Amino acid sequence: MTVIDGKQTAADIKAEIAATVAAAVAAGRRAPHLAAILVGHDGGSETYVANKIKACEACGFRSSLIRFESTDTEPLSEGTLLDAIRTLNADPDVDGFIVQLPLPSHIDEQKIIEAIDPAKDVDGFHPVNVGRHAIGLPSFRPATPAGIVELLKRYNIPTAGRHAVIIGRSNIVGKPLATMLAQKGVDATVTLCHSRTRNLAEICRRADILVAALGRPAFVTADMVADGAVVIDVGTTRVADASRKSGFRLSGDVDYNAVAPKCSFITPVPGGVGPMTIAMLMANTLQAWNKR
Ligand code: NAP
């Protein structure tokens, strides 16, 4: 059984990007520039954005953080956020930007996503990028599923003709991952499962590659996994843990200790898919900068 080291793979990718950027900067080009918009003070979002800024430093990118306050008494207006997006769309010094989700519930997330210039949409959530990706055209791919495909590739895990079962059909993980794995060249046979799927355990047992992306701690138990399967755990649920300074720990969707002995490969939580998400965001930003 091999434990897939997402942290090391992400570090390798960032080092490769940093080398490309350093060579271009030495030749006189300006460095790539990623901007992030953060609304409010959600703990998870603060951490993700801080990690993205740190990753920019590691890659030799410039980064900008645009913060907006939003409270129950003084909610941020959608118009103010749309104005900020228009400014970033028009700024020639910004190669790509993200609006950290989730947004406060009074703001229409889809409207915000659709306001982003697809050429700067390094999260790959704009319908133009989603559509282009679906039909195999060059596009920005959402970072988490792209990170999973990259891990499979770098660990030489075969996908052609293999049965990949994905639990979870979100727009940011499950659905785009199904598209990526079914793409020509990757060639997996994909089953996409969700809360209405019948006989889920039985379907999972038929997976060569099982991806758990539903957000339910330890949902995938040993009886759901075939001997020799590849198991990718996307889940990152905060569960209370009084022994930690933060008061919580991250739990994956897989019952790791029971499942790992049955696997050929497995990703841990943390240190598996999570770090790859940020590395792939950096790769998308490099791609945006390359295209300019
Ligand atoms: P989400 O939007 O919360 O959707 C969950 C999906 O799981 C839905 O499609 C839902 O089905 C399905 N589901 C829920 N309970 C189920 C059950 N009992 N059986 C089968 N399917 C079930 O998902 P998400 O945003 O993709 O997040 C999933 C997990 O991944 C979360 O823990 C999240 O924190 C984590 N995540 C991690 C990263 C990372 O970088 N590591 C990035 C993104 C997300 P329905 O559609 O039928 O409701």
mmCIF file of C-alpha atoms and ligand atoms in Angstrom:
data_model
loop_
_atom_site.group_PDB
_atom_site.id
_atom_site.type_symbol
_atom_site.label_atom_id
_atom_site.label_comp_id
_atom_site.label_asym_id
_atom_site.label_seq_id
_atom_site.Cartn_x
_atom_site.Cartn_y
_atom_site.Cartn_z
ATOM 1 C CA MET A 1 0.000 0.000 0.000
ATOM 2 C CA THR A 2 1.328 3.428 -0.970
ATOM 3 C CA VAL A 3 0.250 6.575 0.834
ATOM 4 C CA ILE A 4 0.014 9.315 -1.796
ATOM 5 C CA ASP A 5 1.974 12.324 -0.584
ATOM 6 C CA GLY A 6 -0.029 15.321 -1.800
ATOM 7 C CA LYS A 7 2.066 17.723 0.231
ATOM 8 C CA GLN A 8 5.316 16.665 -1.464
ATOM 9 C CA THR A 9 3.726 16.518 -4.929
ATOM 10 C CA ALA A 10 2.291 20.018 -4.439
ATOM 11 C CA ALA A 11 5.735 21.249 -3.323
ATOM 12 C CA ASP A 12 7.270 19.707 -6.478
ATOM 13 C CA ILE A 13 4.692 21.450 -8.699
ATOM 14 C CA LYS A 14 5.250 24.805 -6.992
ATOM 15 C CA ALA A 15 9.034 24.405 -7.403
ATOM 16 C CA GLU A 16 8.571 23.672 -11.125
ATOM 17 C CA ILE A 17 6.375 26.781 -11.482
ATOM 18 C CA ALA A 18 8.874 28.895 -9.504
ATOM 19 C CA ALA A 19 11.699 27.803 -11.855
ATOM 20 C CA THR A 20 9.635 28.784 -14.930
ATOM 21 C CA VAL A 21 8.765 32.160 -13.405
ATOM 22 C CA ALA A 22 12.340 32.873 -12.271
ATOM 23 C CA ALA A 23 13.647 32.231 -15.805
ATOM 24 C CA ALA A 24 10.985 34.510 -17.355
ATOM 25 C CA VAL A 25 11.606 37.278 -14.815
ATOM 26 C CA ALA A 26 15.369 37.039 -15.433
ATOM 27 C CA ALA A 27 14.592 37.499 -19.128
ATOM 28 C CA GLY A 28 12.668 40.706 -18.341
ATOM 29 C CA ARG A 29 9.019 39.586 -18.033
ATOM 30 C CA ARG A 30 6.918 40.676 -15.100
ATOM 31 C CA ALA A 31 5.906 37.943 -12.649
ATOM 32 C CA PRO A 32 2.394 36.410 -12.701
ATOM 33 C CA HIS A 33 -0.118 38.217 -10.494
ATOM 34 C CA LEU A 34 -3.013 36.480 -8.691
ATOM 35 C CA ALA A 35 -5.640 38.510 -6.839
ATOM 36 C CA ALA A 36 -8.162 37.213 -4.317
ATOM 37 C CA ILE A 37 -11.379 38.759 -3.065
ATOM 38 C CA LEU A 38 -12.373 37.777 0.458
ATOM 39 C CA VAL A 39 -15.712 38.770 1.975
ATOM 40 C CA GLY A 40 -16.212 38.631 5.747
ATOM 41 C CA HIS A 41 -14.280 36.521 8.247
ATOM 42 C CA ASP A 42 -15.173 32.848 7.736
ATOM 43 C CA GLY A 43 -12.424 30.835 9.501
ATOM 44 C CA GLY A 44 -11.979 28.293 6.701
ATOM 45 C CA SER A 45 -11.920 30.982 3.992
ATOM 46 C CA GLU A 46 -9.335 33.039 5.908
ATOM 47 C CA THR A 47 -7.078 29.969 6.110
ATOM 48 C CA TYR A 48 -7.519 29.048 2.439
ATOM 49 C CA VAL A 49 -6.760 32.582 1.248
ATOM 50 C CA ALA A 50 -3.717 32.857 3.558
ATOM 51 C CA ASN A 51 -2.428 29.546 2.130
ATOM 52 C CA LYS A 52 -2.996 30.767 -1.436
ATOM 53 C CA ILE A 53 -0.988 33.928 -0.739
ATOM 54 C CA LYS A 54 1.797 31.819 0.795
ATOM 55 C CA ALA A 55 1.797 29.599 -2.301
ATOM 56 C CA CYS A 56 2.099 32.712 -4.509
ATOM 57 C CA GLU A 57 5.259 33.649 -2.618
ATOM 58 C CA ALA A 58 6.665 30.127 -3.105
ATOM 59 C CA CYS A 59 5.992 30.361 -6.870
ATOM 60 C CA GLY A 60 7.444 33.860 -7.312
ATOM 61 C CA PHE A 61 4.001 35.352 -8.067
ATOM 62 C CA ARG A 62 2.682 38.715 -6.989
ATOM 63 C CA SER A 63 -0.519 38.482 -4.968
ATOM 64 C CA SER A 64 -3.176 40.989 -3.925
ATOM 65 C CA LEU A 65 -5.876 40.516 -1.338
ATOM 66 C CA ILE A 66 -9.019 42.619 -1.612
ATOM 67 C CA ARG A 67 -11.080 42.411 1.568
ATOM 68 C CA PHE A 68 -14.670 43.419 2.148
ATOM 69 C CA GLU A 69 -16.471 43.484 5.452
ATOM 70 C CA SER A 70 -20.024 42.148 5.560
ATOM 71 C CA THR A 71 -22.117 41.880 8.704
ATOM 72 C CA ASP A 72 -25.800 41.305 9.438
ATOM 73 C CA THR A 73 -26.235 45.005 10.199
ATOM 74 C CA GLU A 74 -24.017 46.236 7.340
ATOM 75 C CA PRO A 75 -24.136 43.633 4.560
ATOM 76 C CA LEU A 76 -21.834 44.087 1.570
ATOM 77 C CA SER A 77 -23.876 45.047 -1.500
ATOM 78 C CA GLU A 78 -23.706 42.805 -4.551
ATOM 79 C CA GLY A 79 -23.037 45.947 -6.626
ATOM 80 C CA THR A 80 -19.861 46.750 -4.668
ATOM 81 C CA LEU A 81 -18.575 43.232 -5.242
ATOM 82 C CA LEU A 82 -19.468 43.360 -8.957
ATOM 83 C CA ASP A 83 -17.590 46.694 -9.251
ATOM 84 C CA ALA A 84 -14.483 45.118 -7.719
ATOM 85 C CA ILE A 85 -14.722 42.252 -10.216
ATOM 86 C CA ARG A 86 -15.049 44.676 -13.139
ATOM 87 C CA THR A 87 -11.947 46.535 -11.906
ATOM 88 C CA LEU A 88 -9.938 43.292 -11.777
ATOM 89 C CA ASN A 89 -11.264 42.205 -15.181
ATOM 90 C CA ALA A 90 -9.950 45.461 -16.667
ATOM 91 C CA ASP A 91 -6.618 45.569 -14.793
ATOM 92 C CA PRO A 92 -3.836 44.551 -17.217
ATOM 93 C CA ASP A 93 -1.517 43.862 -14.267
ATOM 94 C CA VAL A 94 -3.766 41.087 -12.916
ATOM 95 C CA ASP A 95 -3.480 37.744 -14.717
ATOM 96 C CA GLY A 96 -6.115 35.879 -12.761
ATOM 97 C CA PHE A 97 -8.292 36.229 -9.679
ATOM 98 C CA ILE A 98 -10.579 34.288 -7.415
ATOM 99 C CA VAL A 99 -13.573 35.213 -5.307
ATOM 100 C CA GLN A 100 -13.275 33.021 -2.219
ATOM 101 C CA LEU A 101 -16.450 31.007 -1.654
ATOM 102 C CA PRO A 102 -18.770 30.688 0.156
ATOM 103 C CA LEU A 103 -20.171 34.215 -0.015
ATOM 104 C CA PRO A 104 -22.742 35.581 2.460
ATOM 105 C CA SER A 105 -26.171 34.135 1.636
ATOM 106 C CA HIS A 106 -27.649 37.470 0.439
ATOM 107 C CA ILE A 107 -25.178 37.504 -2.478
ATOM 108 C CA ASP A 108 -25.967 35.460 -5.603
ATOM 109 C CA GLU A 109 -22.826 33.327 -6.038
ATOM 110 C CA GLN A 110 -23.634 32.319 -9.594
ATOM 111 C CA LYS A 111 -24.047 35.969 -10.637
ATOM 112 C CA ILE A 112 -20.625 36.741 -9.124
ATOM 113 C CA ILE A 113 -18.959 33.799 -10.883
ATOM 114 C CA GLU A 114 -20.468 34.848 -14.214
ATOM 115 C CA ALA A 115 -19.143 38.404 -13.807
ATOM 116 C CA ILE A 116 -15.533 37.170 -13.878
ATOM 117 C CA ASP A 117 -13.745 37.426 -17.235
ATOM 118 C CA PRO A 118 -13.357 33.750 -18.306
ATOM 119 C CA ALA A 119 -9.756 34.540 -19.332
ATOM 120 C CA LYS A 120 -8.999 35.442 -15.668
ATOM 121 C CA ASP A 121 -11.208 32.776 -14.071
ATOM 122 C CA VAL A 122 -8.390 30.696 -12.557
ATOM 123 C CA ASP A 123 -10.879 28.806 -10.344
ATOM 124 C CA GLY A 124 -12.438 27.473 -13.553
ATOM 125 C CA PHE A 125 -16.009 27.990 -12.282
ATOM 126 C CA HIS A 126 -17.295 30.303 -15.075
ATOM 127 C CA PRO A 127 -19.780 28.510 -17.380
ATOM 128 C CA VAL A 128 -17.537 29.306 -20.374
ATOM 129 C CA ASN A 129 -14.652 27.370 -18.783
ATOM 130 C CA VAL A 130 -16.968 24.590 -17.574
ATOM 131 C CA GLY A 131 -18.427 24.241 -21.092
ATOM 132 C CA ARG A 132 -15.078 24.405 -22.867
ATOM 133 C CA HIS A 133 -13.689 21.769 -20.538
ATOM 134 C CA ALA A 134 -16.712 19.512 -21.058
ATOM 135 C CA ILE A 135 -16.049 19.361 -24.811
ATOM 136 C CA GLY A 136 -12.291 18.968 -24.435
ATOM 137 C CA LEU A 137 -11.199 22.511 -25.392
ATOM 138 C CA PRO A 138 -8.391 24.333 -23.556
ATOM 139 C CA SER A 139 -9.830 25.943 -20.406
ATOM 140 C CA PHE A 140 -9.124 26.567 -16.745
ATOM 141 C CA ARG A 141 -9.968 23.392 -14.864
ATOM 142 C CA PRO A 142 -11.273 23.532 -11.285
ATOM 143 C CA ALA A 143 -8.282 23.040 -9.007
ATOM 144 C CA THR A 144 -9.422 20.205 -6.742
ATOM 145 C CA PRO A 145 -10.357 17.668 -9.462
ATOM 146 C CA ALA A 146 -7.360 18.788 -11.560
ATOM 147 C CA GLY A 147 -5.179 18.062 -8.502
ATOM 148 C CA ILE A 148 -6.642 14.565 -8.211
ATOM 149 C CA VAL A 149 -5.945 13.786 -11.877
ATOM 150 C CA GLU A 150 -2.407 15.158 -11.457
ATOM 151 C CA LEU A 151 -1.805 12.888 -8.439
ATOM 152 C CA LEU A 152 -2.956 9.842 -10.424
ATOM 153 C CA LYS A 153 -0.621 10.862 -13.256
ATOM 154 C CA ARG A 154 2.434 11.533 -11.084
ATOM 155 C CA TYR A 155 1.976 8.239 -9.208
ATOM 156 C CA ASN A 156 1.672 6.391 -12.566
ATOM 157 C CA ILE A 157 -1.738 5.048 -11.582
ATOM 158 C CA PRO A 158 -3.407 3.700 -14.725
ATOM 159 C CA THR A 159 -6.824 5.149 -15.566
ATOM 160 C CA ALA A 160 -7.540 3.866 -19.095
ATOM 161 C CA GLY A 161 -10.435 1.423 -18.980
ATOM 162 C CA ARG A 162 -10.472 1.527 -15.173
ATOM 163 C CA HIS A 163 -13.744 1.956 -13.312
ATOM 164 C CA ALA A 164 -13.706 5.229 -11.358
ATOM 165 C CA VAL A 165 -16.512 5.730 -8.838
ATOM 166 C CA ILE A 166 -17.014 9.244 -7.492
ATOM 167 C CA ILE A 167 -19.245 9.917 -4.472
ATOM 168 C CA GLY A 168 -20.511 13.522 -4.661
ATOM 169 C CA ARG A 169 -21.684 15.567 -7.654
ATOM 170 C CA SER A 170 -20.806 19.140 -6.656
ATOM 171 C CA ASN A 171 -19.930 21.678 -9.351
ATOM 172 C CA ILE A 172 -16.467 22.166 -7.858
ATOM 173 C CA VAL A 173 -15.372 18.544 -7.301
ATOM 174 C CA GLY A 174 -17.531 15.578 -8.334
ATOM 175 C CA LYS A 175 -18.986 16.741 -11.651
ATOM 176 C CA PRO A 176 -15.793 18.254 -13.133
ATOM 177 C CA LEU A 177 -13.800 15.236 -11.923
ATOM 178 C CA ALA A 178 -16.215 12.928 -13.769
ATOM 179 C CA THR A 179 -15.607 14.966 -16.935
ATOM 180 C CA MET A 180 -11.817 14.919 -16.469
ATOM 181 C CA LEU A 181 -11.621 11.181 -15.835
ATOM 182 C CA ALA A 182 -13.845 10.396 -18.822
ATOM 183 C CA GLN A 183 -11.848 12.696 -21.136
ATOM 184 C CA LYS A 184 -10.020 11.101 -24.084
ATOM 185 C CA GLY A 185 -6.479 10.335 -22.963
ATOM 186 C CA VAL A 186 -7.544 9.683 -19.357
ATOM 187 C CA ASP A 187 -10.137 7.152 -20.512
ATOM 188 C CA ALA A 188 -11.663 5.965 -17.251
ATOM 189 C CA THR A 189 -15.179 4.518 -17.118
ATOM 190 C CA VAL A 190 -16.928 6.794 -14.650
ATOM 191 C CA THR A 191 -19.832 6.279 -12.255
ATOM 192 C CA LEU A 192 -20.962 9.475 -10.520
ATOM 193 C CA CYS A 193 -22.866 8.841 -7.277
ATOM 194 C CA HIS A 194 -24.903 11.121 -5.010
ATOM 195 C CA SER A 195 -27.408 11.026 -2.189
ATOM 196 C CA ARG A 196 -30.095 9.377 -4.352
ATOM 197 C CA THR A 197 -27.805 6.592 -5.612
ATOM 198 C CA ARG A 198 -29.090 3.110 -4.824
ATOM 199 C CA ASN A 199 -26.780 0.280 -3.745
ATOM 200 C CA LEU A 200 -23.908 2.706 -3.171
ATOM 201 C CA ALA A 201 -21.733 0.226 -1.226
ATOM 202 C CA GLU A 202 -22.059 -2.333 -3.997
ATOM 203 C CA ILE A 203 -21.108 0.231 -6.680
ATOM 204 C CA CYS A 204 -18.110 1.350 -4.603
ATOM 205 C CA ARG A 205 -16.913 -2.249 -4.283
ATOM 206 C CA ARG A 206 -16.699 -2.367 -8.098
ATOM 207 C CA ALA A 207 -14.368 0.658 -8.226
ATOM 208 C CA ASP A 208 -10.751 0.437 -9.314
ATOM 209 C CA ILE A 209 -10.497 4.098 -8.298
ATOM 210 C CA LEU A 210 -12.838 5.332 -5.557
ATOM 211 C CA VAL A 211 -13.128 9.076 -4.901
ATOM 212 C CA ALA A 212 -15.002 10.224 -1.805
ATOM 213 C CA ALA A 213 -16.149 13.852 -2.064
ATOM 214 C CA LEU A 214 -19.286 14.153 0.022
ATOM 215 C CA GLY A 215 -18.217 15.826 3.252
ATOM 216 C CA ARG A 216 -19.220 13.070 5.692
ATOM 217 C CA PRO A 217 -16.438 11.989 8.059
ATOM 218 C CA ALA A 218 -15.408 8.317 7.755
ATOM 219 C CA PHE A 219 -18.364 7.561 5.433
ATOM 220 C CA VAL A 220 -16.385 5.082 3.293
ATOM 221 C CA THR A 221 -15.859 1.945 5.353
ATOM 222 C CA ALA A 222 -13.666 -1.082 4.612
ATOM 223 C CA ASP A 223 -16.603 -3.197 3.348
ATOM 224 C CA MET A 224 -17.166 -0.624 0.543
ATOM 225 C CA VAL A 225 -13.649 -0.991 -0.885
ATOM 226 C CA ALA A 226 -12.275 -3.736 -3.147
ATOM 227 C CA ASP A 227 -8.867 -5.235 -2.425
ATOM 228 C CA GLY A 228 -6.220 -3.292 -4.340
ATOM 229 C CA ALA A 229 -8.409 -0.231 -5.031
ATOM 230 C CA VAL A 230 -7.048 3.296 -5.307
ATOM 231 C CA VAL A 231 -8.849 5.517 -2.767
ATOM 232 C CA ILE A 232 -8.862 9.314 -3.045
ATOM 233 C CA ASP A 233 -10.302 11.160 -0.049
ATOM 234 C CA VAL A 234 -11.435 14.719 -0.804
ATOM 235 C CA GLY A 235 -13.370 15.294 2.430
ATOM 236 C CA THR A 236 -12.236 18.000 4.807
ATOM 237 C CA THR A 237 -14.797 18.318 7.564
ATOM 238 C CA ARG A 238 -13.858 20.190 10.724
ATOM 239 C CA VAL A 239 -14.618 17.974 13.731
ATOM 240 C CA ALA A 240 -14.259 19.145 17.338
ATOM 241 C CA ASP A 241 -11.003 18.038 18.956
ATOM 242 C CA ALA A 242 -10.242 19.471 22.396
ATOM 243 C CA SER A 243 -6.634 18.183 22.224
ATOM 244 C CA ARG A 244 -5.846 20.646 19.394
ATOM 245 C CA LYS A 245 -5.021 24.287 19.936
ATOM 246 C CA SER A 246 -7.505 25.231 17.188
ATOM 247 C CA GLY A 247 -10.228 23.127 18.876
ATOM 248 C CA PHE A 248 -10.791 21.052 15.713
ATOM 249 C CA ARG A 249 -9.146 18.633 13.317
ATOM 250 C CA LEU A 250 -9.844 17.880 9.678
ATOM 251 C CA SER A 251 -11.593 14.606 8.983
ATOM 252 C CA GLY A 252 -11.703 12.899 5.601
ATOM 253 C CA ASP A 253 -14.647 11.005 4.113
ATOM 254 C CA VAL A 254 -12.806 7.680 4.402
ATOM 255 C CA ASP A 255 -12.383 5.531 7.517
ATOM 256 C CA TYR A 256 -8.643 5.667 6.865
ATOM 257 C CA ASN A 257 -7.285 3.138 9.394
ATOM 258 C CA ALA A 258 -9.722 0.426 8.335
ATOM 259 C CA VAL A 259 -9.599 1.150 4.586
ATOM 260 C CA ALA A 260 -5.860 1.796 4.015
ATOM 261 C CA PRO A 261 -4.701 -1.860 4.432
ATOM 262 C CA LYS A 262 -6.998 -2.898 1.540
ATOM 263 C CA CYS A 263 -5.757 -0.230 -0.910
ATOM 264 C CA SER A 264 -3.005 -0.129 -3.504
ATOM 265 C CA PHE A 265 -2.884 3.681 -3.081
ATOM 266 C CA ILE A 266 -4.663 6.031 -0.692
ATOM 267 C CA THR A 267 -4.574 9.776 0.032
ATOM 268 C CA PRO A 268 -4.423 10.895 3.673
ATOM 269 C CA VAL A 269 -6.338 13.825 5.197
ATOM 270 C CA PRO A 270 -4.678 16.217 5.675
ATOM 271 C CA GLY A 271 -1.748 16.081 3.260
ATOM 272 C CA GLY A 272 -3.476 14.457 0.276
ATOM 273 C CA VAL A 273 -5.824 16.322 -2.049
ATOM 274 C CA GLY A 274 -5.866 19.604 -0.068
ATOM 275 C CA PRO A 275 -2.327 20.844 -0.887
ATOM 276 C CA MET A 276 -2.820 19.836 -4.542
ATOM 277 C CA THR A 277 -5.805 22.168 -4.839
ATOM 278 C CA ILE A 278 -3.611 25.177 -4.140
ATOM 279 C CA ALA A 279 -0.801 23.925 -6.395
ATOM 280 C CA MET A 280 -3.258 23.585 -9.291
ATOM 281 C CA LEU A 281 -4.572 27.108 -8.675
ATOM 282 C CA MET A 282 -0.969 28.264 -9.093
ATOM 283 C CA ALA A 283 -0.714 26.200 -12.310
ATOM 284 C CA ASN A 284 -3.904 27.871 -13.614
ATOM 285 C CA THR A 285 -2.483 31.312 -12.794
ATOM 286 C CA LEU A 286 0.717 30.460 -14.658
ATOM 287 C CA GLN A 287 -1.449 29.380 -17.614
ATOM 288 C CA ALA A 288 -3.379 32.707 -17.518
ATOM 289 C CA TRP A 289 -0.105 34.660 -17.450
ATOM 290 C CA ASN A 290 1.336 32.539 -20.281
ATOM 291 C CA LYS A 291 -1.667 33.373 -22.469
ATOM 292 C CA ARG A 292 -1.317 37.147 -22.054
HETATM 293 P P1 NAP B 1 -21.061 19.446 -1.551
HETATM 294 O O1 NAP B 1 -21.406 20.577 -2.437
HETATM 295 O O2 NAP B 1 -21.206 19.562 -0.079
HETATM 296 O O3 NAP B 1 -21.893 18.179 -2.063
HETATM 297 C C1 NAP B 1 -21.820 16.936 -1.448
HETATM 298 C C2 NAP B 1 -22.168 15.863 -2.447
HETATM 299 O O4 NAP B 1 -22.167 14.618 -1.763
HETATM 300 C C3 NAP B 1 -23.576 16.035 -3.061
HETATM 301 O O5 NAP B 1 -23.531 15.715 -4.426
HETATM 302 C C4 NAP B 1 -24.420 15.031 -2.294
HETATM 303 O O6 NAP B 1 -25.475 14.482 -3.036
HETATM 304 C C5 NAP B 1 -23.393 13.957 -1.983
HETATM 305 N N1 NAP B 1 -23.775 13.222 -0.790
HETATM 306 C C6 NAP B 1 -24.053 13.717 0.435
HETATM 307 N N2 NAP B 1 -24.388 12.724 1.277
HETATM 308 C C7 NAP B 1 -24.327 11.581 0.564
HETATM 309 C C8 NAP B 1 -24.560 10.217 0.863
HETATM 310 N N3 NAP B 1 -24.937 9.842 2.086
HETATM 311 N N4 NAP B 1 -24.378 9.310 -0.097
HETATM 312 C C9 NAP B 1 -24.010 9.681 -1.347
HETATM 313 N N5 NAP B 1 -23.750 10.956 -1.700
HETATM 314 C C10 NAP B 1 -23.919 11.893 -0.755
HETATM 315 O O7 NAP B 1 -19.609 18.880 -1.873
HETATM 316 P P2 NAP B 1 -18.189 19.551 -2.121
HETATM 317 O O8 NAP B 1 -18.246 21.025 -2.037
HETATM 318 O O9 NAP B 1 -17.674 18.874 -3.336
HETATM 319 O O10 NAP B 1 -17.379 19.042 -0.858
HETATM 320 C C11 NAP B 1 -17.248 17.679 -0.530
HETATM 321 C C12 NAP B 1 -16.159 17.521 0.531
HETATM 322 O O11 NAP B 1 -14.916 17.843 -0.067
HETATM 323 C C13 NAP B 1 -16.287 18.461 1.727
HETATM 324 O O12 NAP B 1 -15.776 17.807 2.880
HETATM 325 C C14 NAP B 1 -15.386 19.616 1.373
HETATM 326 O O13 NAP B 1 -14.897 20.288 2.511
HETATM 327 C C15 NAP B 1 -14.280 18.878 0.663
HETATM 328 N N6 NAP B 1 -13.493 19.701 -0.274
HETATM 329 C C16 NAP B 1 -12.158 19.628 -0.172
HETATM 330 C C17 NAP B 1 -11.360 20.328 -1.046
HETATM 331 C C18 NAP B 1 -9.869 20.226 -0.924
HETATM 332 O O14 NAP B 1 -9.162 21.035 -1.491
HETATM 333 N N7 NAP B 1 -9.364 19.209 -0.235
HETATM 334 C C19 NAP B 1 -11.936 21.138 -2.031
HETATM 335 C C20 NAP B 1 -13.333 21.156 -2.152
HETATM 336 C C21 NAP B 1 -14.111 20.412 -1.261
HETATM 337 P P3 NAP B 1 -26.713 15.382 -3.594
HETATM 338 O O15 NAP B 1 -26.164 16.131 -4.771
HETATM 339 O O16 NAP B 1 -27.729 14.364 -3.990
HETATM 340 O O17 NAP B 1 -27.141 16.257 -2.478
#
